[in-house]
Amino acid sequence: MAISDVDEALAITEGFGTHECRAFRAHIFKAHEFICLALAQHYKRIALAVGHVKANEALRKIHKTLKLGKSFEGLHMTSPDEDVRRFAEHKAKMLKAMFFRENKARRYRNGLQKAIKSVENCQLTFPHPNPLQASQEEIMPALARVFCPDWWRRGIRTLQDLYLEEVHIKLGLVNKRSGIYASNHGVNRKLAQWKRNEAVLAALEAVNELGEVFNLLDVAKRSVANLANRRSELMTRISGYEAISRKRGDHGVFLTLTAPSKYHSHLSTNCKPNPRYNGATPAEVQAYFNQQWAKIRAKLKRSQIQPYGFRVVEPHHDGCPHWHMLLFIAPEQVKEALSIFRHYALEIDGNEPGAQKRRFTVKYIDPNKGTAAGYIAKYIAKNIDGEHVGEDLYGHDAIQSAIRIRAWASTWKIRQFEQIGGPSVTAWRESRRLAHSEHSEAALDSIGSELLKGLIEAADKGDWETFTELSGGPTPERANLPLRALHVVKAGLNKYGQEAQKLIGLLFQAKSRVITRFHEWTVRPAADYISSGAEARAIGGANAPPLEYCQ
């Protein structure tokens, strides 16, 4: 007869503590059977190191995290999406009824305080920074969100993603031997989410005032939401920057910044748990890097050093992020710039073993040996779709690893790629949109600027080099950029009773409007999916996603 996972977990932890301790462990193992073996191994490691009392405390803490608490009325971190949906609908309905009951009885403030407390008890943030100081008119959009099941469902799904992944990291289930970059459970959750999102897009269509109809999934596949398109656009911009650097005589450097050892849950060499690990999540490590980068930028500005290039964030095998930066710098400023980077990269725990060697590394781009774009291409590809990479650093298939890396970035809300310097990428995309429009010639003639024509022509050709040079170069003052995104307030309010903005085109030299979006679009359930379910129907109309790629 096959032994159950719970019985095996109890066998792993046998002999630690009292009979009551065993019953306590059994209760928790049964509650979280899908990871009970990892819980047991985690318990055993702690018990052997510091005793069963500390192991009990650690197990209780994980159980509390997974259970969520009384405010969730039986909902667990592991609850399926149907249960999350039911809870969200119940919570929104209950709070709405409570608030209007209190308000009718002239107890507005009491009702508001109850709503705030209910949201915070569920570990969510009330959607207004100062609700008790706000007027009733100012607070109504926030309350509309609290009364909306969609708002609750999104918040709880995010909590589930973050807490479950954090638990998997602490249990040793995120590393090159268990689940590289992200836990298997977390990756499967993201795959299911992406599949849901794709199904919703397939079930919706956009229709304009001319009666033209486009399926939203088809529209998305033609945009930078398509992984191949995203990779191609990034490489175009990087190659353009490199061409500019050759003209200017700037030097290319490839920098890698690694976090202090306390942020790594597992050692890289033998994959054993890191005794220095402080329990930080990838999001907290990313916050550390952002803080150090802000200091670096400020010091570079004071030193009148203006690098330009790209930053790529990717995970180590245990999910801890590190940064790669391809930068172009004036040759006489390279030494000082690198000194600034090194100082702040090693500002925290810079004297720990191995820090001087591993925490900040520099590779100089030698044009005689290859291009900067070619050097960074593998880092771009392995973080998007893994195409043309083969294997990653740890010997895993790069295409499969890319899926795990995107799941990691999505879970922890980490922006993988960032352009440093240069013109707005939104202005670039809108310029390309205009160039491909039948209204392009009329729009350009109405303004009559050779500069604008040059910008649109460069964008149409995919010439980031010329587009950047015409925009003021790779290190322009933002206020002096000739093209900026033009947003206007939408007609009507959104479903939360707020004004919303929409992108309609470009503002040229801060005065001339260049319209790139010529139609009014409405989202509705696709004819083939009228009976496809409530989620697709609910996302139409006021709930519709932005139509970023419709003309």
Coordinates of C-alpha atoms in Angstrom, one line a residue:
M1 CA 0.0 0.0 0.0
A2 CA 1.4 3.4 -1.0
I3 CA 2.3 5.7 1.8
S4 CA 0.6 9.2 1.7
D5 CA 2.6 12.4 1.5
V6 CA 1.3 13.4 4.9
D7 CA 2.5 10.1 6.5
E8 CA 5.8 10.5 4.8
A9 CA 6.1 14.0 6.1
L10 CA 5.3 12.7 9.6
A11 CA 8.0 10.0 9.2
I12 CA 10.6 12.7 8.2
T13 CA 9.9 14.6 11.4
E14 CA 9.5 11.7 13.7
G15 CA 11.3 11.9 17.0
F16 CA 11.2 15.7 17.3
G17 CA 9.3 17.1 20.4
T18 CA 6.4 15.6 22.2
H19 CA 3.3 13.7 21.2
E20 CA 1.5 17.1 21.1
C21 CA 4.2 18.4 18.7
R22 CA 3.5 15.5 16.4
A23 CA -0.3 16.1 16.4
F24 CA 0.5 19.8 15.7
R25 CA 2.6 18.9 12.7
A26 CA 0.0 16.4 11.4
H27 CA -2.7 19.1 11.5
I28 CA -0.5 21.5 9.4
F29 CA 0.7 18.8 7.0
K30 CA -2.9 17.8 6.3
A31 CA -3.9 21.4 5.7
H32 CA -1.2 22.0 3.1
E33 CA -0.7 18.5 1.7
F34 CA 0.6 19.8 -1.7
I35 CA 3.8 21.0 0.0
C36 CA 3.8 18.9 3.2
L37 CA 7.0 17.1 2.2
A38 CA 8.9 20.4 1.8
L39 CA 7.4 21.6 5.1
A40 CA 8.7 18.4 6.8
Q41 CA 12.2 18.9 5.4
H42 CA 12.2 22.5 6.4
Y43 CA 11.1 21.6 9.9
K44 CA 13.8 18.9 10.2
R45 CA 16.5 21.3 9.2
I46 CA 15.5 23.9 11.8
A47 CA 15.0 21.2 14.5
L48 CA 18.4 19.7 13.9
A49 CA 20.0 23.2 14.0
V50 CA 18.3 24.9 16.9
G51 CA 15.7 22.5 18.3
H52 CA 12.1 21.5 17.8
V53 CA 10.7 24.6 19.6
K54 CA 12.1 26.9 17.0
A55 CA 11.0 24.5 14.3
N56 CA 7.4 24.6 15.7
E57 CA 7.5 28.4 15.6
A58 CA 8.7 28.4 12.0
L59 CA 6.0 25.9 10.9
R60 CA 3.3 27.8 12.7
K61 CA 4.4 31.0 11.0
I62 CA 4.2 29.4 7.5
H63 CA 0.8 27.9 8.4
K64 CA -0.5 31.3 9.4
T65 CA 0.7 32.8 6.1
L66 CA -0.9 30.1 4.0
K67 CA -4.2 30.1 6.0
L68 CA -4.6 33.9 5.5
G69 CA -6.8 34.5 8.6
K70 CA -10.3 34.9 9.9
S71 CA -11.1 37.9 7.7
F72 CA -10.9 35.7 4.6
E73 CA -13.7 33.4 5.9
G74 CA -12.0 30.1 5.1
L75 CA -10.2 31.3 1.9
H76 CA -6.6 30.0 1.8
M77 CA -3.6 31.0 -0.2
T78 CA -4.0 27.7 -2.1
S79 CA -7.8 28.2 -2.8
P80 CA -8.7 27.8 -6.5
D81 CA -9.9 30.7 -8.6
E82 CA -13.6 29.8 -8.3
D83 CA -13.3 30.2 -4.5
V84 CA -11.5 33.5 -4.9
R85 CA -14.2 34.8 -7.2
R86 CA -17.0 33.8 -4.8
F87 CA -15.2 35.4 -1.8
A88 CA -14.6 38.6 -3.8
E89 CA -18.3 38.9 -4.8
H90 CA -19.4 38.2 -1.2
K91 CA -17.0 40.7 0.3
A92 CA -17.8 43.5 -2.1
K93 CA -21.6 43.0 -1.7
M94 CA -21.3 42.8 2.1
L95 CA -19.2 46.0 2.4
K96 CA -21.5 47.9 0.1
A97 CA -24.5 47.0 2.1
M98 CA -22.8 47.8 5.4
F99 CA -21.6 51.2 4.2
F100 CA -24.9 52.3 2.7
R101 CA -26.7 51.1 5.9
E102 CA -24.3 53.2 8.0
N103 CA -24.5 56.2 5.7
K104 CA -28.3 56.1 5.8
A105 CA -28.2 56.2 9.6
R106 CA -26.0 59.3 9.3
R107 CA -22.9 57.3 10.4
Y108 CA -20.8 58.0 7.3
R109 CA -17.5 58.2 9.1
N110 CA -18.2 55.0 11.0
G111 CA -19.1 53.2 7.8
L112 CA -15.9 54.4 6.1
Q113 CA -13.8 53.3 9.1
K114 CA -15.4 49.8 8.9
A115 CA -14.6 49.6 5.2
I116 CA -11.0 50.6 5.7
K117 CA -10.5 48.1 8.5
S118 CA -12.1 45.3 6.5
V119 CA -9.8 46.0 3.6
E120 CA -6.7 46.2 5.8
N121 CA -7.7 43.0 7.7
C122 CA -7.5 41.3 4.4
Q123 CA -3.9 42.6 3.9
L124 CA -4.9 44.9 1.1
T125 CA -4.3 48.6 0.8
F126 CA -7.3 50.9 0.9
P127 CA -7.3 52.6 -2.5
H128 CA -6.9 56.2 -1.2
P129 CA -3.9 57.6 0.6
N130 CA -5.8 59.7 3.2
P131 CA -9.4 58.4 3.3
L132 CA -10.4 59.9 6.7
Q133 CA -9.2 63.4 5.6
A134 CA -10.8 63.2 2.1
S135 CA -14.2 64.7 1.3
Q136 CA -17.1 62.4 0.5
E137 CA -16.8 63.4 -3.2
E138 CA -13.1 62.5 -3.2
I139 CA -13.6 59.2 -1.4
M140 CA -16.3 57.8 -3.6
P141 CA -14.0 56.4 -6.4
A142 CA -12.1 54.5 -3.7
L143 CA -15.3 53.1 -2.2
A144 CA -16.5 52.1 -5.7
R145 CA -13.4 50.0 -5.9
V146 CA -14.0 48.4 -2.5
F147 CA -17.5 47.6 -3.6
C148 CA -16.2 46.0 -6.8
P149 CA -15.6 42.2 -6.9
D150 CA -13.0 42.7 -9.7
W151 CA -10.9 44.9 -7.3
W152 CA -11.0 42.2 -4.6
R153 CA -10.3 39.4 -7.0
R154 CA -7.2 41.1 -8.4
G155 CA -5.9 42.0 -5.0
I156 CA -6.3 38.5 -3.6
R157 CA -4.7 36.9 -6.7
T158 CA -1.7 39.1 -6.2
L159 CA -1.5 38.2 -2.5
Q160 CA -1.7 34.5 -3.4
D161 CA 1.1 34.9 -6.0
L162 CA 3.4 36.8 -3.6
Y163 CA 2.8 34.8 -0.4
L164 CA 2.9 31.4 -2.0
E165 CA 6.1 32.1 -3.8
E166 CA 7.6 33.5 -0.6
V167 CA 6.8 30.3 1.2
H168 CA 8.2 28.2 -1.6
I169 CA 11.5 30.2 -1.4
K170 CA 11.7 29.6 2.3
L171 CA 11.0 25.9 1.9
G172 CA 13.9 25.6 -0.5
L173 CA 11.7 25.0 -3.6
V174 CA 13.2 27.8 -5.7
N175 CA 16.7 26.9 -6.9
K176 CA 18.4 25.1 -9.7
R177 CA 17.6 21.7 -8.2
S178 CA 14.0 22.2 -7.3
G179 CA 12.4 25.0 -9.4
I180 CA 14.8 27.3 -11.1
Y181 CA 14.1 31.0 -10.9
A182 CA 10.5 30.4 -9.7
S183 CA 8.7 27.6 -8.0
N184 CA 6.9 25.0 -10.2
H185 CA 3.7 25.9 -8.4
G186 CA 4.2 29.6 -9.2
V187 CA 5.0 29.0 -12.8
N188 CA 1.9 26.9 -13.2
R189 CA -0.2 29.6 -11.6
K190 CA 1.1 32.1 -14.1
L191 CA 0.6 29.8 -17.1
A192 CA -3.0 29.4 -16.0
Q193 CA -3.4 33.2 -15.6
W194 CA -1.9 33.8 -19.1
K195 CA -4.2 31.2 -20.5
R196 CA -7.2 32.9 -18.8
N197 CA -6.1 36.3 -20.1
E198 CA -5.7 35.0 -23.7
A199 CA -9.2 33.4 -23.5
V200 CA -10.7 36.7 -22.4
L201 CA -9.0 38.6 -25.2
A202 CA -10.2 36.0 -27.7
A203 CA -13.7 36.5 -26.4
L204 CA -13.7 40.3 -27.0
E205 CA -13.6 42.4 -30.0
A206 CA -13.2 46.1 -30.7
V207 CA -15.5 48.0 -33.0
N208 CA -15.1 51.5 -34.3
E209 CA -17.5 54.2 -35.6
L210 CA -17.1 52.8 -39.1
G211 CA -18.2 49.4 -38.1
E212 CA -14.7 47.9 -38.4
V213 CA -14.2 45.0 -36.1
F214 CA -11.0 43.4 -34.7
N215 CA -10.5 40.5 -32.3
L216 CA -8.5 41.7 -29.3
L217 CA -6.3 38.6 -29.2
D218 CA -5.3 39.2 -32.9
V219 CA -4.6 42.9 -32.1
A220 CA -2.4 41.9 -29.1
K221 CA -0.4 39.4 -31.3
R222 CA 0.6 42.3 -33.6
S223 CA 1.9 44.5 -30.8
V224 CA 4.9 44.3 -28.5
A225 CA 2.8 42.0 -26.3
N226 CA 4.1 39.5 -28.9
L227 CA 7.4 38.2 -27.5
A228 CA 9.2 38.2 -30.8
N229 CA 8.1 41.7 -31.5
R230 CA 9.2 42.8 -28.1
R231 CA 12.7 41.3 -28.5
S232 CA 13.0 42.8 -32.0
E233 CA 12.1 46.3 -30.9
L234 CA 14.6 46.1 -27.9
M235 CA 17.4 45.0 -30.2
T236 CA 16.6 47.8 -32.7
R237 CA 16.9 50.4 -30.0
I238 CA 20.1 48.9 -28.6
S239 CA 21.7 48.8 -32.1
G240 CA 20.7 52.4 -32.6
Y241 CA 22.4 53.5 -29.4
E242 CA 25.5 51.6 -30.4
A243 CA 25.6 53.3 -33.8
I244 CA 25.4 56.7 -32.0
S245 CA 28.2 55.7 -29.6
R246 CA 30.5 55.0 -32.5
K247 CA 29.9 58.4 -34.0
R248 CA 30.4 60.2 -30.7
G249 CA 33.5 58.0 -29.8
D250 CA 31.8 56.9 -26.5
H251 CA 33.0 53.6 -24.9
G252 CA 30.7 50.7 -24.2
V253 CA 30.8 48.9 -20.8
F254 CA 28.8 45.9 -19.6
L255 CA 28.2 46.1 -15.9
T256 CA 26.8 43.4 -13.5
L257 CA 25.5 44.3 -10.1
T258 CA 24.9 41.5 -7.6
A259 CA 23.1 41.8 -4.3
P260 CA 24.8 41.1 -0.9
S261 CA 24.9 37.5 0.2
K262 CA 22.1 38.0 2.8
Y263 CA 19.6 38.3 0.0
H264 CA 20.3 34.9 -1.5
S265 CA 18.3 32.0 -0.2
H266 CA 20.6 29.3 -1.6
L267 CA 24.3 29.1 -2.4
S268 CA 25.2 29.0 -6.1
T269 CA 28.0 26.5 -5.8
N270 CA 26.4 23.6 -4.0
C271 CA 22.7 24.8 -3.9
K272 CA 22.6 24.4 -0.1
P273 CA 20.5 26.8 2.0
N274 CA 22.5 30.1 2.7
P275 CA 23.1 30.5 6.4
R276 CA 23.3 34.3 5.9
Y277 CA 19.9 34.5 4.2
N278 CA 17.7 37.2 5.9
G279 CA 14.4 36.1 4.4
A280 CA 14.1 38.9 1.8
T281 CA 11.9 38.4 -1.2
P282 CA 12.9 39.2 -4.8
A283 CA 10.7 42.3 -4.6
E284 CA 12.7 43.6 -1.6
V285 CA 16.0 42.9 -3.3
Q286 CA 14.8 44.8 -6.3
A287 CA 13.9 47.7 -4.0
Y288 CA 17.5 47.6 -2.7
F289 CA 18.8 47.8 -6.3
N290 CA 16.5 50.7 -7.1
Q291 CA 17.6 52.6 -4.0
Q292 CA 21.3 52.1 -4.9
W293 CA 20.6 53.1 -8.6
A294 CA 18.9 56.3 -7.4
K295 CA 22.1 57.2 -5.5
I296 CA 24.3 56.3 -8.5
R297 CA 22.1 58.5 -10.8
A298 CA 22.3 61.4 -8.4
K299 CA 26.1 61.2 -8.1
L300 CA 26.5 60.9 -11.9
K301 CA 24.4 64.0 -12.4
R302 CA 26.5 65.9 -9.9
S303 CA 29.6 64.8 -11.7
Q304 CA 28.0 65.8 -15.1
I305 CA 28.3 62.3 -16.4
Q306 CA 25.4 61.2 -18.7
P307 CA 25.5 57.5 -19.7
Y308 CA 23.0 56.0 -22.0
G309 CA 22.0 52.4 -22.7
F310 CA 19.9 49.7 -21.2
R311 CA 19.3 47.8 -18.0
V312 CA 18.3 44.2 -17.8
V313 CA 17.1 42.5 -14.6
E314 CA 17.2 38.8 -14.3
P315 CA 17.1 36.2 -11.5
H316 CA 19.8 34.0 -10.1
H317 CA 18.8 30.4 -9.8
D318 CA 17.1 31.0 -6.4
G319 CA 15.0 33.9 -7.7
C320 CA 17.3 36.7 -6.2
P321 CA 17.5 39.4 -8.9
H322 CA 20.7 40.9 -10.3
W323 CA 21.2 43.7 -12.8
H324 CA 23.1 43.9 -16.1
M325 CA 23.7 47.3 -17.6
L326 CA 25.0 48.1 -21.1
L327 CA 26.1 51.7 -21.0
F328 CA 27.9 54.1 -23.3
I329 CA 30.0 56.7 -21.7
A330 CA 32.4 59.5 -22.9
P331 CA 35.9 58.0 -22.8
E332 CA 37.3 60.6 -20.4
Q333 CA 34.5 59.9 -17.9
V334 CA 34.5 56.1 -17.9
K335 CA 36.9 55.7 -15.0
E336 CA 35.0 58.1 -12.7
A337 CA 31.7 56.6 -13.7
L338 CA 32.8 53.1 -12.8
S339 CA 34.2 54.3 -9.5
I340 CA 30.8 55.7 -8.6
F341 CA 29.1 52.5 -9.6
R342 CA 31.5 50.4 -7.6
H343 CA 31.2 52.6 -4.5
Y344 CA 27.4 52.2 -4.3
A345 CA 27.4 48.6 -5.4
L346 CA 29.6 47.8 -2.4
E347 CA 28.1 50.3 0.0
I348 CA 26.2 47.7 1.9
D349 CA 28.2 44.6 3.2
G350 CA 31.0 45.5 0.8
N351 CA 33.6 43.8 3.0
E352 CA 31.9 40.4 3.2
P353 CA 33.8 37.4 1.6
G354 CA 33.8 37.5 -2.2
A355 CA 32.2 40.9 -2.4
Q356 CA 35.1 42.7 -4.1
K357 CA 35.2 40.0 -6.8
R358 CA 31.5 39.2 -7.4
R359 CA 29.3 42.1 -6.4
F360 CA 30.4 44.5 -9.2
T361 CA 31.9 43.4 -12.5
V362 CA 32.9 45.3 -15.6
K363 CA 33.4 44.1 -19.2
Y364 CA 34.7 46.5 -21.7
I365 CA 33.1 46.3 -25.2
D366 CA 35.8 45.9 -27.8
P367 CA 34.4 46.8 -31.3
N368 CA 37.2 44.7 -32.8
K369 CA 35.8 41.5 -31.1
G370 CA 32.1 42.1 -31.6
T371 CA 29.2 44.5 -31.1
A372 CA 27.6 45.6 -27.9
A373 CA 24.2 44.7 -29.3
G374 CA 25.5 41.2 -30.1
Y375 CA 26.9 40.9 -26.5
I376 CA 23.6 41.8 -24.8
A377 CA 21.4 40.0 -27.3
K378 CA 21.5 36.7 -25.4
Y379 CA 20.5 38.5 -22.2
I380 CA 17.5 40.1 -24.0
A381 CA 16.5 36.8 -25.6
K382 CA 16.8 34.6 -22.5
N383 CA 14.6 37.0 -20.5
I384 CA 11.9 37.2 -23.2
D385 CA 11.5 34.0 -25.2
G386 CA 14.8 32.1 -25.1
E387 CA 15.1 32.0 -28.9
H388 CA 18.6 31.4 -30.4
V389 CA 20.1 30.9 -26.9
G390 CA 20.3 27.1 -26.5
E391 CA 20.9 26.6 -22.8
D392 CA 20.9 29.1 -19.9
L393 CA 23.8 29.5 -17.4
Y394 CA 22.7 26.4 -15.5
G395 CA 22.3 24.1 -18.5
H396 CA 18.5 24.3 -18.8
D397 CA 16.7 24.8 -22.1
A398 CA 16.6 28.6 -22.6
I399 CA 13.1 28.6 -24.1
Q400 CA 11.7 26.8 -21.0
S401 CA 13.8 29.0 -18.7
A402 CA 12.4 32.1 -20.4
I403 CA 8.9 31.1 -19.4
R404 CA 10.0 30.7 -15.8
I405 CA 11.8 34.0 -15.9
R406 CA 8.7 35.8 -17.2
A407 CA 6.6 34.1 -14.5
W408 CA 9.2 35.3 -11.9
A409 CA 9.0 38.9 -13.2
S410 CA 5.3 38.9 -13.3
T411 CA 4.9 37.5 -9.8
W412 CA 7.3 40.0 -8.2
K413 CA 6.2 43.0 -10.4
I414 CA 9.8 43.5 -11.6
R415 CA 10.4 45.5 -14.7
Q416 CA 12.9 43.5 -16.7
F417 CA 14.1 46.1 -19.2
E418 CA 14.7 49.8 -18.8
Q419 CA 16.0 52.3 -21.3
I420 CA 18.5 54.8 -19.9
G421 CA 18.5 58.2 -21.7
G422 CA 17.1 58.8 -25.2
P423 CA 13.7 59.7 -26.5
S424 CA 10.4 58.4 -25.3
V425 CA 9.6 54.9 -26.6
T426 CA 5.9 55.8 -26.6
A427 CA 6.7 58.7 -29.0
W428 CA 8.6 56.2 -31.1
R429 CA 5.7 53.8 -31.3
E430 CA 3.1 56.5 -32.0
S431 CA 5.4 57.8 -34.7
R432 CA 5.5 54.4 -36.3
R433 CA 1.7 54.2 -36.0
L434 CA 1.3 57.5 -37.8
A435 CA 3.7 56.5 -40.5
H436 CA 1.6 53.4 -41.3
S437 CA -1.6 55.4 -41.3
E438 CA -3.5 56.6 -44.4
H439 CA -3.7 60.0 -42.6
S440 CA 0.0 60.4 -42.3
E441 CA 0.6 62.8 -45.2
A442 CA -2.3 65.1 -44.2
A443 CA -1.1 65.2 -40.6
L444 CA 2.4 66.1 -41.5
D445 CA 1.4 68.7 -44.1
S446 CA -0.8 70.4 -41.6
I447 CA 2.2 71.2 -39.4
G448 CA 4.8 71.6 -42.2
S449 CA 7.9 70.8 -40.2
E450 CA 10.9 69.1 -41.7
L451 CA 12.0 67.9 -38.2
L452 CA 8.6 66.2 -37.6
K453 CA 8.8 64.6 -41.1
G454 CA 12.3 63.4 -40.3
L455 CA 11.2 61.9 -37.0
I456 CA 8.2 60.0 -38.5
E457 CA 10.4 58.8 -41.5
A458 CA 13.1 57.5 -39.1
A459 CA 10.5 55.7 -37.0
D460 CA 8.9 54.2 -40.1
K461 CA 12.3 52.8 -41.2
G462 CA 13.0 51.4 -37.7
D463 CA 16.0 53.8 -37.5
W464 CA 16.4 54.4 -33.7
E465 CA 19.8 56.1 -34.4
T466 CA 18.3 58.9 -36.5
F467 CA 15.1 59.2 -34.4
T468 CA 17.3 59.6 -31.2
E469 CA 19.6 62.2 -32.9
L470 CA 16.6 64.2 -34.2
S471 CA 15.1 64.1 -30.7
G472 CA 18.2 65.8 -29.2
G473 CA 20.6 62.9 -28.8
P474 CA 21.0 60.0 -26.4
T475 CA 21.1 62.3 -23.3
P476 CA 18.4 65.0 -23.9
E477 CA 16.7 67.2 -21.3
R478 CA 13.2 65.7 -21.0
A479 CA 11.6 69.1 -21.3
N480 CA 13.3 69.7 -24.7
L481 CA 12.2 66.5 -26.4
P482 CA 10.4 67.4 -29.7
L483 CA 7.8 64.6 -29.4
R484 CA 5.9 63.6 -26.3
A485 CA 2.8 61.4 -25.8
L486 CA -0.5 63.3 -26.0
H487 CA -3.2 62.3 -23.5
V488 CA -6.7 63.7 -23.2
V489 CA -9.5 63.0 -20.8
K490 CA -11.9 60.4 -22.0
A491 CA -15.6 61.3 -22.5
G492 CA -17.5 60.0 -19.5
L493 CA -16.3 58.5 -16.3
N494 CA -14.9 55.0 -15.7
K495 CA -16.7 52.4 -13.7
Y496 CA -15.3 53.9 -10.5
G497 CA -16.7 57.3 -11.2
Q498 CA -13.3 58.8 -12.2
E499 CA -12.0 60.7 -15.2
A500 CA -9.6 58.6 -17.2
Q501 CA -7.1 59.6 -19.8
K502 CA -6.5 58.1 -23.2
L503 CA -3.5 58.4 -25.6
I504 CA -4.6 60.0 -28.8
G505 CA -1.2 61.0 -30.4
L506 CA 1.8 63.2 -30.0
L507 CA 2.6 66.7 -28.9
F508 CA 5.2 68.3 -31.2
Q509 CA 7.5 70.9 -29.7
A510 CA 5.0 71.4 -26.8
K511 CA 2.4 73.1 -29.0
S512 CA 1.3 71.2 -32.1
R513 CA -1.0 68.2 -31.8
V514 CA -0.3 65.2 -34.0
I515 CA -3.2 62.8 -33.9
T516 CA -2.2 59.2 -34.4
R517 CA -5.4 57.5 -33.2
F518 CA -8.3 58.4 -35.5
H519 CA -11.2 56.2 -34.3
E520 CA -13.4 55.8 -31.3
W521 CA -13.4 52.2 -30.2
T522 CA -15.8 50.2 -28.1
V523 CA -15.1 46.8 -26.6
R524 CA -17.8 44.1 -26.7
P525 CA -18.1 40.3 -26.4
A526 CA -17.1 38.7 -29.7
A527 CA -20.0 37.3 -31.7
D528 CA -18.5 33.8 -31.6
Y529 CA -18.2 34.1 -27.8
I530 CA -21.5 35.5 -26.7
S531 CA -22.1 32.5 -24.4
S532 CA -18.5 32.2 -23.3
G533 CA -19.0 33.2 -19.7
A534 CA -19.3 36.1 -17.3
E535 CA -15.7 37.2 -17.2
A536 CA -15.4 38.1 -20.9
R537 CA -18.8 39.9 -20.8
A538 CA -17.8 41.8 -17.7
I539 CA -14.7 43.1 -19.2
G540 CA -16.5 44.9 -22.1
G541 CA -17.8 48.4 -22.0
A542 CA -16.5 50.5 -19.0
N543 CA -14.3 47.6 -17.9
A544 CA -12.6 47.3 -21.2
P545 CA -8.8 47.0 -21.5
P546 CA -7.0 50.0 -23.2
L547 CA -7.0 49.7 -27.0
E548 CA -3.3 50.6 -27.3
Y549 CA -2.9 49.0 -30.7
C550 CA -6.0 50.0 -32.5
Q551 CA -5.7 53.0 -34.9

